[in-house]
Amino acid sequence: MCGIVGYVGSREAQPLLLDSLKRLEYRGYDSSGLAVVGASLQLFKSEGEIAVLEGKMPRMQGSIGIAHTRWATQGKPTTVNAHPLTDCAGKIAIVHNGIISNFMELRESMTRDGHTFTSDTDSEVFAHLVESEYKGDLVQAVMKAVSRIEGTYAFAVVAEGRDEIVATRRESPLVVGLGDGENFIASDVTALLKYTNRMVYLEDAEVVKVTKASVTVFDASGNVVPKTAQKIMWNLDDAEKGGYPHFMLKEIFEQPTAIHDSLLGRIESLDTEPFFQGTPYSSVKIVACGTSYHAGLVGKYIIEELSKIPTTLQISSEYRYSPVSRENPLIVLITQSGETSDTLAAAREARKRGNKTIAIANVMGSAITREVDHVIYTRAGPEIGVAATKTFVTQLIALYILAMDLGTQNRTLSALAKRSVIGQLRNLPRAVQDVLNKSSEIEELAKKYASARDMFFIGRNINYPIAMEGALKTKEISYIHGEGFPAGELKHGPLALLSKDSPVVAIAAKDHTYEKMLANISEVSARGSPVIAIGYEGDTDLQKFADDVIYIREIPPLFSPVPIIVALQLWSYYLAKERGCAIDKPRNIAKTVTVE
Ligand code: AGP
């Protein structure tokens, strides 16, 4: 996720672009830059936050320009990789939000054709594609260039000597703002509301030519598409959250896209670009904290199922002080921020012990990425809400990919089984969307139970960690005391806590533990606790035992944690909303824990 803005009009573009860009900083903040068209094409960029760019940039004269704030997904967060990026001659500048999955092939073939690349980004290929297609008509050049791109994108392009911005999108957002004698483009309306509230939304593959006097939208075949402007009534705060009342809810709803982006171009290349070429591992140890630890707990099931490699876990703050074993496991460190001090210390300790290390991280260039041998980035984009949601789900995606890779290397995953896993992964965005479509139903149910003081979450097998994660989300944002248990443990203590005032959320996916789970639910019910079950559509048995049921579409057990946690994220969100809690910034906790 990155932020793009563009301006064409009669004012000086530079201050306006900078001002608008700051409103998009929540979309990414590891580098930023501007290109302004005046007498020539001027460009300035810097790593770091927009304030760093602002502090050192020279005056740029001109009333046409584009700007970008970056959340790195390909290429380190350095000045060289910051956008805008240019063609060989420095006459065409582009900004990009998205992922170009076929950039390697394009880069190789364009290098053979004589193009010189200056960055490590996927985006730069687009500047060179436009350069090679440009024959005096920028719209035509952009259309031809995007036809060669695979992946997701919002692009904006300016060129020296041209009084226009040409922009296009596919699966990444882009709006056009209409002014009087001036027009704008941006990744979202937040950036533009200070200047206009009349917006034109672009559909996938549409291309727009924006001048100060006109906005013309074309379809992929070059036909003009008539568009009606929409009036936006949001205030700035609403707009930054995309109209959602909280970042957490926005981030929960971004999960289908986050999953899609995290898979893009990766599962196809596992055979040709494995992470661990020729390195057979006999064991894996996952080290992490909080929600990332819960992702690791699910990861144990995934790795053992797909690669048959025994996997253990340890909380980061414990790992450092644990005795050195005789085994030499692959150490997998999971951390959204890449800055959690205990996880960083664990990474250093693992290397000291001579272990190979791999990090699953969301923030490119974060500290952990310099401490490990290999990184798998989750492509969730920045997560602002303190409660981890989309980063948890994309950590699971990274673990499926890692497990497939280990299984392939260890020859424990057949080609047929791998194809089936890939098919299931591709279905996940839809499975998650199905759950999101039930948000009003989940909200109504949460209202009914929001006055509880204690709430217990039970699950079995791969959904036992999901019960723990549901409990963590609930306690973290709603301040209801939540505990997650393996359902089989109830009789060994927790049953003593149950009463009519302690609702139990029971995960009852149809897997080999289902019958046992039904028995647990009836056991809980017999103790007088209300039961809210999460089960599969068409499972009429559940209604006989549970007070309420959240139904989701059936999915094979190995993949069930993904839609089920989304239901529990919504559940905890609506509990907290009903209780009037500070959802995005819960008391006493920080997004990133940089002290031990
Ligand atoms: C979960 O909602 C929390 N924000 C917290 O448990 C978090 O997962 C933990 O602090 C680890 O953070 P990391 O992934 O950035 O290392």
Coordinates of C-alpha atoms and ligand atoms in Angstrom, one line a residue:
M1 CA 0.0 0.0 0.0
C2 CA 1.4 3.4 -1.1
G3 CA -0.1 6.8 -1.5
I4 CA -0.3 8.7 -4.8
V5 CA -1.3 12.3 -5.6
G6 CA -1.3 14.4 -8.7
Y7 CA -2.1 18.0 -9.5
V8 CA -2.6 19.9 -12.8
G9 CA -3.8 23.6 -12.7
S10 CA -2.5 27.1 -12.4
R11 CA -1.1 27.1 -8.8
E12 CA 2.4 26.1 -7.9
A13 CA 2.2 22.3 -7.7
Q14 CA 4.9 21.6 -5.1
P15 CA 3.3 23.0 -1.9
L16 CA -0.1 21.5 -2.8
L17 CA 1.3 18.1 -3.6
L18 CA 3.3 18.1 -0.3
D19 CA 0.2 19.1 1.7
S20 CA -2.0 16.4 0.0
L21 CA 0.7 13.7 0.4
K22 CA 0.9 14.2 4.1
R23 CA -2.8 13.1 4.4
L24 CA -1.8 9.8 2.7
E25 CA 1.1 9.1 5.0
Y26 CA -1.0 6.4 6.8
R27 CA -0.7 4.4 3.6
G28 CA 3.1 4.2 3.8
Y29 CA 5.9 6.2 5.3
D30 CA 9.3 4.8 4.4
S31 CA 10.1 7.2 1.6
S32 CA 8.5 9.9 -0.5
G33 CA 9.1 12.1 -3.5
L34 CA 7.7 14.6 -6.1
A35 CA 8.0 15.2 -9.8
V36 CA 7.0 18.6 -11.1
V37 CA 6.7 19.6 -14.7
G38 CA 7.7 23.2 -15.4
A39 CA 10.3 24.3 -18.0
S40 CA 11.8 20.8 -17.4
L41 CA 10.9 17.7 -15.4
Q42 CA 12.2 18.2 -11.9
L43 CA 12.3 15.4 -9.4
F44 CA 13.2 15.1 -5.7
K45 CA 12.9 12.2 -3.3
S46 CA 14.1 11.0 0.0
E47 CA 14.0 8.0 2.3
G48 CA 12.1 8.5 5.6
E49 CA 8.9 10.2 6.4
I50 CA 7.5 13.1 4.4
A51 CA 8.8 15.6 6.9
V52 CA 12.4 14.5 6.0
L53 CA 11.6 15.2 2.3
E54 CA 10.1 18.5 3.1
G55 CA 13.1 19.5 5.2
K56 CA 15.6 19.2 2.4
M57 CA 13.8 19.6 -0.9
P58 CA 14.6 22.5 -3.2
R59 CA 12.0 24.8 -4.7
M60 CA 10.4 23.2 -7.8
Q61 CA 8.6 25.4 -10.3
G62 CA 5.6 24.3 -12.3
S63 CA 1.9 23.7 -12.0
I64 CA 1.8 20.0 -13.0
G65 CA 3.1 17.3 -10.8
I66 CA 2.8 13.9 -9.1
A67 CA 3.9 12.7 -5.7
H68 CA 4.2 9.4 -3.8
T69 CA 4.6 8.1 -0.3
R70 CA 5.9 4.6 -0.2
W71 CA 5.3 1.4 1.7
A72 CA 8.0 -0.8 0.3
T73 CA 7.1 -4.2 -1.1
Q74 CA 9.9 -4.8 -3.6
G75 CA 13.3 -3.1 -3.1
K76 CA 14.6 -1.6 0.2
P77 CA 13.1 1.6 1.6
T78 CA 16.0 3.8 0.2
T79 CA 16.1 7.1 -1.7
V80 CA 17.0 5.3 -4.9
N81 CA 13.9 3.1 -4.6
A82 CA 11.6 6.0 -3.7
H83 CA 9.1 7.2 -6.3
P84 CA 8.8 8.9 -8.7
L85 CA 10.9 6.7 -10.9
T86 CA 11.9 7.8 -14.4
D87 CA 12.7 6.4 -17.8
C88 CA 16.3 6.3 -19.2
A89 CA 16.2 9.9 -20.3
G90 CA 14.7 11.3 -17.2
K91 CA 11.8 12.8 -19.3
I92 CA 9.0 10.6 -18.1
A93 CA 8.2 10.1 -14.4
I94 CA 5.8 7.6 -12.8
V95 CA 4.4 6.8 -9.4
H96 CA 3.0 3.4 -8.6
N97 CA 0.9 1.7 -5.9
G98 CA 0.6 -2.0 -6.2
I99 CA 2.7 -5.0 -7.2
I100 CA 4.0 -5.9 -10.6
S101 CA 4.4 -9.7 -10.5
N102 CA 6.1 -10.2 -13.9
F103 CA 8.6 -7.4 -13.4
M104 CA 11.6 -9.7 -13.5
E105 CA 10.9 -10.9 -17.0
L106 CA 10.1 -7.4 -18.2
R107 CA 13.2 -6.0 -16.6
E108 CA 15.4 -8.7 -18.2
S109 CA 14.0 -8.2 -21.6
M110 CA 14.1 -4.4 -21.4
T111 CA 17.7 -4.5 -20.2
R112 CA 18.5 -6.6 -23.3
D113 CA 16.8 -3.9 -25.3
G114 CA 19.2 -1.3 -23.9
H115 CA 17.2 0.2 -21.0
T116 CA 19.2 1.1 -17.9
F117 CA 17.6 0.5 -14.5
T118 CA 18.6 2.5 -11.4
S119 CA 16.4 1.1 -8.7
D120 CA 15.5 -2.4 -7.3
T121 CA 11.8 -1.8 -7.5
D122 CA 9.2 -3.6 -9.6
S123 CA 7.7 -0.2 -10.5
E124 CA 10.6 1.1 -12.5
V125 CA 9.8 -1.3 -15.4
F126 CA 6.6 0.8 -16.0
A127 CA 8.6 4.0 -16.7
H128 CA 10.7 2.1 -19.2
L129 CA 7.6 0.5 -20.8
V130 CA 6.0 3.9 -21.2
E131 CA 9.3 5.2 -22.7
S132 CA 9.4 2.5 -25.3
E133 CA 5.8 2.9 -26.2
Y134 CA 5.7 6.7 -26.3
K135 CA 5.3 8.1 -29.8
G136 CA 3.9 11.5 -28.9
D137 CA 0.7 10.3 -27.3
L138 CA 1.0 9.6 -23.5
V139 CA -2.4 8.0 -23.2
Q140 CA -1.6 5.5 -25.9
A141 CA 1.8 4.8 -24.4
V142 CA 0.3 4.1 -21.0
M143 CA -2.4 1.9 -22.4
K144 CA 0.2 -0.2 -24.3
A145 CA 2.5 -0.3 -21.3
V146 CA -0.2 -1.6 -18.9
S147 CA -1.2 -4.3 -21.3
R148 CA 2.2 -5.9 -20.6
I149 CA 1.9 -5.7 -16.8
E150 CA 0.7 -8.5 -14.6
G151 CA -0.3 -7.6 -11.0
T152 CA -2.1 -4.8 -9.3
Y153 CA -1.5 -1.1 -9.9
A154 CA -2.5 2.5 -9.7
F155 CA -0.1 4.5 -11.9
A156 CA 0.2 8.2 -12.6
V157 CA 2.5 9.5 -15.3
V158 CA 3.9 12.9 -16.3
A159 CA 6.3 13.8 -19.1
E160 CA 8.5 16.8 -19.8
G161 CA 6.7 19.2 -22.2
R162 CA 3.3 17.8 -21.6
D163 CA 0.5 19.6 -19.7
E164 CA -1.3 16.5 -18.5
I165 CA -1.3 13.6 -16.0
V166 CA -2.2 10.2 -17.4
A167 CA -3.3 7.7 -14.7
T168 CA -4.7 4.2 -14.6
R169 CA -5.6 1.5 -12.1
R170 CA -6.3 -2.1 -11.6
E171 CA -7.2 -3.4 -8.1
S172 CA -5.4 -0.5 -6.4
P173 CA -7.5 2.6 -5.6
L174 CA -7.4 5.9 -7.6
V175 CA -9.8 8.8 -7.6
V176 CA -9.9 11.9 -9.8
G177 CA -10.8 15.2 -8.0
L178 CA -12.6 17.9 -10.0
G179 CA -11.7 21.5 -9.4
D180 CA -12.3 24.8 -11.3
G181 CA -9.5 25.3 -13.7
E182 CA -7.6 22.6 -11.9
N183 CA -7.9 18.8 -11.4
F184 CA -6.4 16.3 -9.1
I185 CA -5.7 12.6 -8.7
A186 CA -5.1 10.6 -5.5
S187 CA -5.1 7.2 -4.0
D188 CA -8.1 8.2 -1.8
V189 CA -10.2 11.2 -1.2
T190 CA -8.4 12.1 2.0
A191 CA -5.7 13.8 0.0
L192 CA -8.1 16.0 -1.9
L193 CA -10.9 17.0 0.4
K194 CA -9.2 20.3 1.3
Y195 CA -9.4 21.3 -2.4
T196 CA -12.6 19.6 -3.7
N197 CA -15.3 17.2 -2.8
R198 CA -16.3 16.3 -6.4
M199 CA -14.8 12.9 -7.2
V200 CA -14.7 10.6 -10.2
Y201 CA -14.0 6.9 -9.4
L202 CA -12.1 4.8 -11.9
E203 CA -12.9 1.2 -12.7
D204 CA -10.3 -1.5 -13.3
A205 CA -8.2 -0.9 -16.4
E206 CA -9.6 2.5 -17.2
V207 CA -7.1 5.2 -18.2
V208 CA -7.7 8.9 -17.4
K209 CA -6.2 11.9 -19.0
V210 CA -6.2 14.9 -16.6
T211 CA -5.5 18.4 -17.8
K212 CA -6.3 21.7 -16.0
A213 CA -9.4 22.1 -18.1
S214 CA -10.7 18.5 -18.6
V215 CA -10.8 15.0 -17.4
T216 CA -11.3 12.2 -20.0
V217 CA -11.7 8.6 -19.1
F218 CA -11.0 5.8 -21.6
D219 CA -11.7 2.1 -21.4
A220 CA -8.9 -0.4 -22.1
S221 CA -9.8 -0.3 -25.9
G222 CA -9.5 3.5 -26.0
N223 CA -13.2 4.3 -26.1
V224 CA -14.2 7.4 -24.0
V225 CA -16.3 6.4 -20.9
P226 CA -18.8 9.0 -19.7
K227 CA -18.4 9.6 -15.9
T228 CA -20.5 11.3 -13.3
A229 CA -18.8 13.1 -10.4
Q230 CA -19.9 12.1 -6.9
K231 CA -20.1 14.5 -4.0
I232 CA -18.2 13.3 -0.9
M233 CA -19.6 14.5 2.4
W234 CA -16.9 13.1 4.7
N235 CA -14.8 15.1 7.0
L236 CA -11.0 14.6 6.8
D237 CA -10.9 12.2 9.8
D238 CA -13.6 10.0 8.2
A239 CA -11.9 10.0 4.9
E240 CA -8.5 8.8 6.3
K241 CA -10.3 5.8 7.6
G242 CA -12.0 5.3 4.3
G243 CA -15.4 6.1 5.9
Y244 CA -14.9 3.4 8.5
P245 CA -15.3 4.6 12.1
H246 CA -12.0 3.0 13.1
F247 CA -8.8 1.9 11.5
M248 CA -9.3 -1.6 13.0
L249 CA -12.5 -2.1 11.1
K250 CA -11.0 -0.7 7.9
E251 CA -8.1 -3.1 8.3
I252 CA -10.4 -6.0 8.9
F253 CA -12.2 -5.2 5.7
E254 CA -8.9 -4.9 3.8
Q255 CA -8.1 -8.5 4.3
P256 CA -9.3 -10.0 1.0
T257 CA -6.9 -7.6 -0.8
A258 CA -4.1 -8.2 1.7
I259 CA -4.4 -11.9 1.1
H260 CA -4.5 -11.5 -2.6
D261 CA -1.4 -9.2 -2.5
S262 CA 0.5 -11.6 -0.3
L263 CA 0.0 -14.4 -2.7
L264 CA 0.6 -12.4 -5.9
G265 CA 3.4 -13.9 -8.0
R266 CA 4.7 -16.1 -5.1
I267 CA 3.0 -19.5 -5.2
E268 CA 3.7 -19.9 -8.9
S269 CA 7.4 -19.3 -8.4
L270 CA 8.0 -21.7 -5.6
D271 CA 9.5 -24.4 -7.9
T272 CA 11.9 -22.0 -9.6
E273 CA 12.8 -19.8 -6.6
P274 CA 12.6 -21.9 -3.4
F275 CA 13.7 -20.2 -0.2
F276 CA 15.9 -23.1 0.9
Q277 CA 17.5 -24.6 -2.1
G278 CA 19.1 -27.9 -1.2
T279 CA 18.9 -27.3 2.5
P280 CA 16.9 -30.1 4.2
Y281 CA 15.7 -29.2 7.7
S282 CA 14.9 -31.8 10.3
S283 CA 13.1 -29.3 12.6
V284 CA 11.6 -25.8 12.8
K285 CA 11.3 -23.5 15.8
I286 CA 9.0 -20.5 15.6
V287 CA 9.7 -17.5 17.9
A288 CA 7.3 -14.6 18.3
C289 CA 5.2 -12.5 20.7
G290 CA 1.4 -11.8 21.0
T291 CA -0.6 -12.2 17.9
S292 CA 2.4 -13.1 15.9
Y293 CA 3.0 -16.0 18.3
H294 CA -0.6 -17.2 17.7
A295 CA 0.1 -17.1 14.0
G296 CA 3.1 -19.3 14.8
L297 CA 0.9 -21.7 16.7
V298 CA -1.3 -22.1 13.6
G299 CA 1.9 -22.3 11.5
K300 CA 3.0 -25.4 13.5
Y301 CA 0.0 -27.3 12.2
I302 CA 0.5 -26.0 8.7
I303 CA 4.2 -26.8 8.5
E304 CA 3.8 -30.3 10.1
E305 CA 0.9 -31.1 7.7
L306 CA 2.5 -29.9 4.5
S307 CA 6.2 -30.6 5.1
K308 CA 6.1 -33.2 7.9
I309 CA 8.9 -31.3 9.7
P310 CA 8.4 -31.3 13.5
T311 CA 7.9 -27.7 14.6
T312 CA 8.0 -26.2 18.1
L313 CA 7.3 -22.7 19.4
Q314 CA 8.7 -20.4 21.9
I315 CA 7.7 -16.9 23.1
S316 CA 10.5 -14.5 22.1
S317 CA 11.3 -13.3 25.6
E318 CA 11.7 -17.0 26.7
Y319 CA 13.7 -18.2 23.8
R320 CA 16.7 -16.0 24.7
Y321 CA 17.0 -17.6 28.1
S322 CA 16.3 -21.2 27.1
P323 CA 19.0 -23.8 27.1
V324 CA 20.8 -24.5 23.8
S325 CA 19.5 -27.8 22.4
R326 CA 21.5 -30.3 20.4
E327 CA 19.2 -29.8 17.5
N328 CA 19.8 -27.2 14.8
P329 CA 16.3 -26.1 13.8
L330 CA 15.4 -23.5 11.3
I331 CA 14.4 -20.5 13.4
V332 CA 11.3 -18.6 12.0
L333 CA 10.8 -15.2 13.7
I334 CA 7.4 -13.7 13.2
T335 CA 6.9 -10.0 13.7
Q336 CA 4.6 -7.5 12.1
S337 CA 6.6 -4.5 13.0
G338 CA 10.0 -6.1 12.7
E339 CA 11.0 -3.9 15.7
T340 CA 9.7 -5.9 18.7
S341 CA 12.8 -5.9 21.0
D342 CA 12.3 -9.4 22.4
T343 CA 12.0 -10.9 18.9
L344 CA 15.0 -8.9 17.7
A345 CA 17.1 -10.2 20.6
A346 CA 15.9 -13.8 19.8
A347 CA 17.0 -13.3 16.2
R348 CA 20.5 -12.3 17.4
E349 CA 20.6 -15.2 19.9
A350 CA 19.6 -17.7 17.2
R351 CA 22.4 -16.5 14.9
K352 CA 24.8 -16.7 17.8
R353 CA 23.7 -20.3 18.3
G354 CA 24.5 -21.0 14.6
N355 CA 20.9 -21.4 13.4
K356 CA 19.6 -20.4 10.0
T357 CA 17.0 -17.7 10.5
I358 CA 14.0 -16.5 8.5
A359 CA 11.7 -13.6 9.4
I360 CA 8.1 -13.1 8.5
A361 CA 7.7 -9.3 8.7
N362 CA 5.4 -6.6 7.4
V363 CA 7.6 -3.6 7.5
M364 CA 10.3 -3.6 4.8
G365 CA 13.7 -2.6 6.0
S366 CA 12.7 -2.9 9.7
A367 CA 15.4 -4.0 12.2
I368 CA 14.6 -7.7 12.0
T369 CA 15.3 -7.8 8.3
R370 CA 18.9 -7.0 9.0
E371 CA 19.3 -9.7 11.6
V372 CA 18.2 -12.7 9.6
D373 CA 19.2 -14.8 6.6
H374 CA 16.0 -14.5 4.8
V375 CA 12.7 -12.5 4.9
I376 CA 9.2 -13.3 3.7
Y377 CA 7.3 -10.1 3.7
T378 CA 3.6 -10.0 4.4
R379 CA 2.1 -7.5 2.1
A380 CA -0.6 -6.2 4.4
G381 CA 0.3 -2.5 4.0
P382 CA 0.6 -0.3 7.1
E383 CA -1.5 -1.4 10.1
I384 CA -2.5 1.6 12.2
G385 CA -4.9 0.0 14.7
V386 CA -3.0 -1.4 17.7
A387 CA -4.9 -4.7 17.4
A388 CA -3.2 -6.8 14.7
T389 CA -5.8 -8.1 12.2
K390 CA -4.7 -8.0 8.5
T391 CA -1.1 -8.6 9.5
F392 CA -2.1 -11.8 11.4
V393 CA -4.0 -13.2 8.4
T394 CA -1.1 -12.4 6.0
Q395 CA 1.4 -14.0 8.5
L396 CA -0.7 -17.2 8.0
I397 CA -0.4 -16.8 4.3
A398 CA 3.4 -16.5 4.6
L399 CA 3.4 -19.7 6.7
Y400 CA 1.4 -21.6 4.1
I401 CA 4.0 -20.5 1.5
L402 CA 6.9 -21.4 3.7
A403 CA 5.3 -24.8 4.5
M404 CA 4.8 -25.5 0.8
D405 CA 8.4 -24.6 0.2
L406 CA 9.7 -26.8 3.0
G407 CA 7.5 -29.6 1.8
T408 CA 8.8 -29.3 -1.7
Q409 CA 12.4 -29.2 -0.6
N410 CA 11.9 -32.2 1.7
R411 CA 9.9 -34.1 -1.0
T412 CA 7.0 -34.6 1.4
L413 CA 4.5 -32.5 -0.6
S414 CA 3.5 -34.1 -3.9
A415 CA 2.8 -31.9 -7.0
L416 CA -0.9 -32.9 -6.8
A417 CA -1.2 -31.9 -3.1
K418 CA 0.6 -28.7 -3.8
R419 CA -1.8 -27.8 -6.6
S420 CA -4.7 -28.4 -4.3
V421 CA -3.1 -26.2 -1.6
I422 CA -2.6 -23.4 -4.1
G423 CA -6.2 -23.7 -5.2
Q424 CA -7.4 -23.4 -1.6
L425 CA -5.1 -20.3 -1.0
R426 CA -6.6 -18.6 -4.1
N427 CA -10.1 -19.2 -2.6
L428 CA -9.3 -17.5 0.7
P429 CA -10.0 -13.8 -0.3
R430 CA -13.5 -15.0 -1.3
A431 CA -14.0 -17.0 1.9
V432 CA -13.0 -13.9 3.9
Q433 CA -15.3 -11.7 2.0
D434 CA -18.2 -14.0 2.8
V435 CA -17.5 -13.5 6.5
L436 CA -17.2 -9.7 6.1
N437 CA -20.6 -9.8 4.4
K438 CA -22.0 -11.1 7.7
S439 CA -20.7 -8.2 9.8
S440 CA -24.1 -6.8 10.6
E441 CA -25.2 -10.2 11.9
I442 CA -22.1 -10.5 14.0
E443 CA -22.6 -6.9 15.3
E444 CA -26.1 -7.7 16.5
L445 CA -24.9 -10.8 18.3
A446 CA -22.0 -9.0 19.9
K447 CA -24.4 -6.4 21.3
K448 CA -26.2 -9.2 23.1
Y449 CA -23.1 -10.4 24.9
A450 CA -21.2 -7.0 25.3
S451 CA -21.9 -6.7 29.1
A452 CA -20.0 -9.9 29.9
R453 CA -17.1 -9.6 32.3
D454 CA -15.4 -12.8 31.3
M455 CA -15.5 -14.6 28.0
F456 CA -13.9 -18.0 27.1
F457 CA -12.9 -19.2 23.7
I458 CA -12.5 -22.9 22.9
G459 CA -11.2 -24.7 19.9
R460 CA -9.4 -27.8 19.0
N461 CA -6.4 -28.7 16.8
I462 CA -5.6 -26.0 14.3
N463 CA -8.3 -23.8 15.7
Y464 CA -7.1 -24.0 19.2
P465 CA -4.6 -21.1 18.5
I466 CA -7.5 -19.2 16.9
A467 CA -9.4 -19.5 20.1
M468 CA -6.4 -17.9 21.8
E469 CA -6.2 -15.2 19.3
G470 CA -9.9 -14.5 19.6
A471 CA -9.4 -14.1 23.3
L472 CA -6.5 -11.8 22.9
K473 CA -8.4 -9.6 20.5
T474 CA -11.3 -9.4 22.9
K475 CA -9.3 -8.6 26.0
E476 CA -7.1 -6.1 24.2
I477 CA -9.8 -3.9 22.7
S478 CA -13.0 -4.5 24.7
Y479 CA -11.4 -5.1 28.1
I480 CA -13.6 -8.1 28.7
H481 CA -11.4 -10.7 30.4
G482 CA -10.9 -13.3 27.6
E483 CA -9.2 -16.6 27.8
G484 CA -8.6 -19.2 25.0
F485 CA -8.4 -22.9 25.8
P486 CA -8.0 -26.1 23.9
A487 CA -11.5 -27.5 24.3
G488 CA -10.1 -30.8 25.7
E489 CA -8.6 -28.9 28.6
L490 CA -11.9 -27.6 30.0
K491 CA -12.3 -30.5 32.4
H492 CA -8.8 -29.9 33.8
G493 CA -9.6 -26.6 35.4
P494 CA -11.4 -24.0 33.4
L495 CA -14.9 -25.6 33.9
A496 CA -14.7 -24.2 37.5
L497 CA -14.9 -20.7 36.1
L498 CA -18.1 -21.2 34.0
S499 CA -21.4 -19.6 35.0
K500 CA -24.3 -17.9 33.2
D501 CA -22.3 -14.7 33.2
S502 CA -19.4 -16.1 31.3
P503 CA -20.3 -16.7 27.6
V504 CA -18.2 -19.3 25.8
V505 CA -17.3 -18.9 22.1
A506 CA -16.8 -22.3 20.6
I507 CA -15.1 -23.0 17.2
A508 CA -16.8 -26.0 15.7
A509 CA -15.4 -26.4 12.2
K510 CA -16.2 -29.8 10.6
D511 CA -12.9 -31.6 11.0
H512 CA -11.8 -34.8 12.8
T513 CA -12.4 -33.2 16.2
Y514 CA -15.9 -32.0 15.5
E515 CA -17.8 -34.7 17.5
K516 CA -15.5 -34.0 20.5
M517 CA -16.2 -30.3 20.1
L518 CA -20.0 -30.9 20.2
A519 CA -19.5 -32.9 23.4
N520 CA -17.5 -29.9 24.9
I521 CA -20.2 -27.5 23.8
S522 CA -22.9 -29.5 25.6
E523 CA -20.7 -29.8 28.6
V524 CA -20.3 -26.0 28.8
S525 CA -24.1 -25.6 28.2
A526 CA -24.8 -27.9 31.1
R527 CA -22.8 -25.6 33.4
G528 CA -25.2 -22.8 32.4
S529 CA -22.8 -20.8 30.2
P530 CA -24.3 -19.3 27.1
V531 CA -22.5 -20.7 24.0
I532 CA -21.8 -18.8 20.8
A533 CA -20.7 -21.4 18.2
I534 CA -18.8 -20.7 15.0
G535 CA -19.7 -23.4 12.5
Y536 CA -20.3 -24.2 8.9
E537 CA -23.4 -23.3 7.0
G538 CA -25.9 -26.2 6.9
D539 CA -24.7 -27.6 10.3
T540 CA -28.1 -27.9 12.0
D541 CA -26.7 -30.0 14.9
L542 CA -25.0 -26.9 16.3
Q543 CA -28.2 -25.1 16.9
K544 CA -29.3 -27.9 19.2
F545 CA -26.3 -27.3 21.5
A546 CA -25.5 -23.6 21.2
D547 CA -27.4 -20.5 22.1
D548 CA -26.3 -18.7 19.0
V549 CA -24.3 -19.7 15.9
I550 CA -22.2 -17.6 13.5
Y551 CA -22.3 -19.6 10.3
I552 CA -19.4 -19.4 7.7
R553 CA -19.0 -21.2 4.5
E554 CA -17.4 -24.7 4.7
I555 CA -13.7 -24.8 4.0
P556 CA -11.1 -27.6 4.4
P557 CA -9.7 -27.8 8.0
L558 CA -6.2 -26.6 7.1
F559 CA -7.5 -23.3 5.8
S560 CA -10.3 -22.8 8.3
P561 CA -8.3 -20.5 10.7
V562 CA -8.4 -17.7 8.1
P563 CA -12.2 -17.1 7.8
I564 CA -12.8 -18.1 11.4
I565 CA -10.3 -15.5 12.8
V566 CA -12.0 -12.8 10.6
A567 CA -15.3 -13.7 12.3
L568 CA -13.6 -13.3 15.7
Q569 CA -12.0 -10.1 14.8
L570 CA -15.4 -8.7 13.9
W571 CA -16.8 -10.2 17.1
S572 CA -14.2 -8.5 19.3
Y573 CA -14.5 -5.2 17.4
Y574 CA -18.3 -5.0 17.9
L575 CA -18.0 -6.0 21.5
A576 CA -15.6 -3.1 22.0
K577 CA -17.7 -0.7 20.0
E578 CA -20.8 -1.5 22.1
R579 CA -18.8 -0.9 25.2
G580 CA -17.5 2.5 23.9
C581 CA -13.8 1.5 24.1
A582 CA -10.9 3.4 22.4
I583 CA -10.6 0.7 19.8
D584 CA -7.6 1.9 17.8
K585 CA -5.6 2.8 20.8
P586 CA -6.5 0.5 23.7
R587 CA -5.3 1.6 27.1
N588 CA -1.8 0.6 28.4
I589 CA -0.6 -1.0 25.1
A590 CA 1.5 0.2 22.2
K591 CA 1.5 -1.0 18.6
T592 CA 5.2 -1.8 18.8
V593 CA 6.9 -3.0 21.9
T594 CA 10.5 -1.7 21.7
V595 CA 11.5 -2.4 25.3
E596 CA 12.1 -5.7 26.9
Ligands
AGP1 C1 -1.9 -7.9 19.0 O1 -3.1 -7.3 18.6 C2 -0.9 -7.0 19.5 N1 -0.8 -5.8 18.9 C3 0.4 -7.6 20.0 O2 0.2 -8.8 20.6 C4 1.5 -7.9 18.9 O3 1.1 -8.9 18.0 C5 2.8 -8.2 19.5 O4 3.2 -7.1 20.3 C6 3.9 -8.5 18.5 O5 4.2 -7.5 17.7 P1 5.0 -7.7 16.4 O6 4.3 -8.6 15.5 O7 5.2 -6.3 15.8 O8 6.3 -8.3 16.8

